[in-house]
């Protein structure tokens, strides 16, 4: 630790045998390190904190590390269609190599991690195409990412709203243009 703060994944706690996320930071008195503050958060508790919905449909949220190990997710293997393809419920690699990702979107995902950045990618589901987003968590001392996939039904609602708004805008522009052309014609007579 050497005076650093950080977050780490504990695969199996010696205390309770569960997966946990550990937090640590030095305790200073003046400029001297006098101790360390340590805390643990159960992965199952963190998982329930990530639960998210869009338009009433559950979204899949993952926290992964730079090796694409799933630290936690809002889904459990039994209820997640995206985790069905994963032999190892803690590896995002098998998800990336499944039918959910084509090469282009796998590259977007991979380059987001390689460049410590973010990216929007498309996911193929049994119902149709939907989208996901990856973004690096903004801690200088940890290389973890949050990955969110949007439910197919929610993206269809968003596309419907966008299409309706676009059509309304198009009709408004046509009406304004018609008034303008009429005004020009009337002014020339």
Coordinates of C-alpha atoms in Angstrom, one line a residue:
X1 CA 0.0 0.0 0.0
X2 CA 2.9 2.3 0.7
X3 CA 0.8 5.3 1.7
X4 CA -1.5 5.0 -1.3
X5 CA -5.3 4.8 -1.3
X6 CA -7.1 2.3 -3.4
X7 CA -9.9 -0.2 -4.2
X8 CA -9.3 -3.9 -4.7
X9 CA -11.4 -6.9 -5.5
X10 CA -11.3 -9.7 -2.9
X11 CA -12.3 -12.9 -4.7
X12 CA -13.0 -14.9 -1.6
X13 CA -12.9 -13.4 1.9
X14 CA -11.2 -15.3 4.6
X15 CA -13.8 -14.0 7.0
X16 CA -17.1 -14.9 5.3
X17 CA -16.0 -16.7 2.1
X18 CA -17.9 -14.1 -0.1
X19 CA -16.7 -11.9 -2.9
X20 CA -16.0 -8.3 -1.7
X21 CA -14.7 -5.0 -2.8
X22 CA -12.1 -3.6 -0.4
X23 CA -11.3 0.1 0.1
X24 CA -8.2 1.4 1.8
X25 CA -6.6 4.8 2.6
X26 CA -3.8 5.9 4.9
X27 CA -4.6 7.9 8.1
X28 CA -2.3 10.8 8.5
X29 CA -1.3 12.8 11.6
X30 CA 0.5 15.9 10.4
X31 CA 2.5 14.4 7.5
X32 CA 3.1 11.0 9.1
X33 CA 1.1 7.9 8.3
X34 CA -0.3 6.7 11.6
X35 CA -2.5 3.9 10.3
X36 CA -4.8 2.7 7.6
X37 CA -8.5 2.8 7.2
X38 CA -10.0 -0.3 5.5
X39 CA -13.5 -1.0 4.5
X40 CA -15.2 -3.8 2.7
X41 CA -18.4 -3.9 0.6
X42 CA -20.1 -7.2 -0.2
X43 CA -20.3 -7.8 -4.0
X44 CA -24.0 -8.8 -3.5
X45 CA -24.7 -5.4 -1.9
X46 CA -22.9 -3.5 -4.7
X47 CA -24.8 -5.6 -7.2
X48 CA -28.1 -4.4 -5.9
X49 CA -26.9 -0.8 -5.9
X50 CA -26.2 -1.1 -9.6
X51 CA -29.8 -2.1 -10.4
X52 CA -31.2 0.3 -13.0
X53 CA -34.2 0.5 -15.3
X54 CA -35.1 2.5 -18.4
X55 CA -38.8 3.0 -19.2
X56 CA -39.6 0.2 -16.8
X57 CA -37.2 -2.3 -18.3
X58 CA -34.2 -3.6 -16.4
X59 CA -30.8 -2.5 -17.8
X60 CA -27.6 -4.6 -17.3
X61 CA -24.8 -2.7 -15.5
X62 CA -21.4 -4.1 -15.0
X63 CA -18.2 -2.9 -13.3
X64 CA -15.2 -4.6 -14.9
X65 CA -11.5 -4.2 -14.6
X66 CA -9.0 -3.6 -17.4
X67 CA -8.6 -7.4 -17.8
X68 CA -12.4 -7.6 -18.4
X69 CA -13.0 -9.4 -15.2
X70 CA -16.5 -8.6 -14.0
X71 CA -16.2 -7.1 -10.5
X72 CA -19.9 -7.0 -10.1
X73 CA -23.1 -6.5 -12.1
X74 CA -26.7 -5.6 -11.6
X75 CA -27.6 -9.0 -12.9
X76 CA -27.1 -12.5 -11.6
X77 CA -26.3 -15.4 -13.9
X78 CA -29.7 -16.9 -13.4
X79 CA -31.6 -13.8 -14.5
X80 CA -29.3 -12.3 -17.1
X81 CA -29.7 -13.1 -20.8
X82 CA -26.3 -11.4 -21.5
X83 CA -24.6 -13.7 -19.0
X84 CA -26.2 -16.9 -20.4
X85 CA -23.3 -17.1 -22.9
X86 CA -20.7 -16.7 -20.2
X87 CA -19.1 -20.0 -19.0
X88 CA -17.3 -17.9 -16.3
X89 CA -19.8 -15.5 -14.7
X90 CA -16.9 -13.2 -13.8
X91 CA -15.4 -12.9 -17.3
X92 CA -16.6 -10.4 -19.8
X93 CA -14.4 -11.9 -22.5
X94 CA -16.9 -14.7 -23.2
X95 CA -19.6 -12.1 -23.6
X96 CA -17.5 -10.1 -26.0
X97 CA -16.8 -13.3 -28.0
X98 CA -20.5 -14.3 -28.1
X99 CA -23.2 -13.4 -30.7
X100 CA -23.9 -10.2 -28.8
X101 CA -20.9 -8.4 -30.3
X102 CA -19.7 -8.2 -33.9
X103 CA -16.1 -7.4 -34.6
X104 CA -16.6 -3.6 -35.0
X105 CA -18.4 -3.2 -31.7
X106 CA -15.9 -5.5 -30.0
X107 CA -13.2 -3.2 -31.3
X108 CA -15.0 -0.2 -29.9
X109 CA -15.2 -1.9 -26.5
X110 CA -11.6 -3.1 -26.5
X111 CA -10.2 0.4 -27.6
X112 CA -12.2 2.1 -24.9
X113 CA -10.3 0.0 -22.3
X114 CA -6.9 0.3 -24.1
X115 CA -7.3 4.1 -24.3
X116 CA -8.7 4.4 -20.8
X117 CA -11.7 6.1 -22.4
X118 CA -15.3 5.5 -23.2
X119 CA -17.4 4.3 -26.1
X120 CA -20.9 3.6 -27.4
X121 CA -21.3 0.1 -28.9
X122 CA -24.1 -1.9 -30.5
X123 CA -25.3 -5.2 -29.1
X124 CA -27.2 -7.9 -31.0
X125 CA -29.9 -9.5 -29.0
X126 CA -32.5 -12.1 -29.9
X127 CA -35.1 -9.3 -30.1
X128 CA -32.9 -7.0 -32.2
X129 CA -30.2 -4.5 -31.9
X130 CA -29.7 -2.3 -28.9
X131 CA -26.8 -0.3 -27.4
X132 CA -24.4 -0.2 -24.6
X133 CA -21.9 2.3 -23.2
X134 CA -18.5 1.8 -21.5
X135 CA -16.8 4.5 -19.4
X136 CA -13.7 4.5 -17.2
X137 CA -14.5 5.2 -13.5
X138 CA -12.9 8.4 -12.6
X139 CA -10.5 7.3 -9.9
X140 CA -6.8 7.8 -10.7
X141 CA -5.9 4.8 -8.5
X142 CA -8.0 2.2 -10.1
X143 CA -8.5 1.0 -13.7
X144 CA -12.1 -0.1 -13.6
X145 CA -14.9 0.6 -16.1
X146 CA -18.7 0.8 -15.9
X147 CA -20.5 -0.9 -18.7
X148 CA -24.2 -0.3 -19.2
X149 CA -26.4 -2.1 -21.7
X150 CA -29.8 -0.7 -22.6
X151 CA -32.8 -3.0 -22.9
X152 CA -34.1 -3.5 -26.4
X153 CA -37.6 -2.3 -25.4
X154 CA -36.2 1.0 -24.0
X155 CA -34.2 1.8 -27.1
X156 CA -37.3 1.2 -29.2
X157 CA -39.2 3.7 -27.1
X158 CA -36.3 6.2 -27.5
X159 CA -36.2 5.7 -31.3
X160 CA -40.0 6.1 -31.4
X161 CA -39.8 9.4 -29.5
X162 CA -36.9 10.6 -31.7
X163 CA -38.8 9.6 -34.9
X164 CA -42.0 11.4 -33.7
X165 CA -40.0 14.5 -32.8
X166 CA -38.2 14.4 -36.1
X167 CA -41.5 14.1 -38.0
X168 CA -43.0 17.0 -36.0
X169 CA -40.0 19.2 -36.8
X170 CA -40.2 18.3 -40.5
X171 CA -43.9 19.2 -40.6
X172 CA -43.2 22.5 -38.8
X173 CA -40.4 23.3 -41.3
X174 CA -42.7 22.6 -44.2
X175 CA -45.5 24.8 -42.7
X176 CA -43.1 27.6 -42.1
X177 CA -41.7 27.3 -45.6
X178 CA -45.2 27.3 -47.1
X179 CA -46.1 30.5 -45.2
X180 CA -42.8 32.1 -46.3
X181 CA -43.4 31.1 -50.0
X182 CA -47.0 32.4 -49.8
X183 CA -45.7 35.7 -48.2
X184 CA -43.2 36.2 -51.0
X185 CA -45.8 35.5 -53.7
X186 CA -48.3 37.8 -52.1
X187 CA -45.7 40.6 -51.7
X188 CA -44.8 40.4 -55.4
X189 CA -48.4 40.8 -56.6

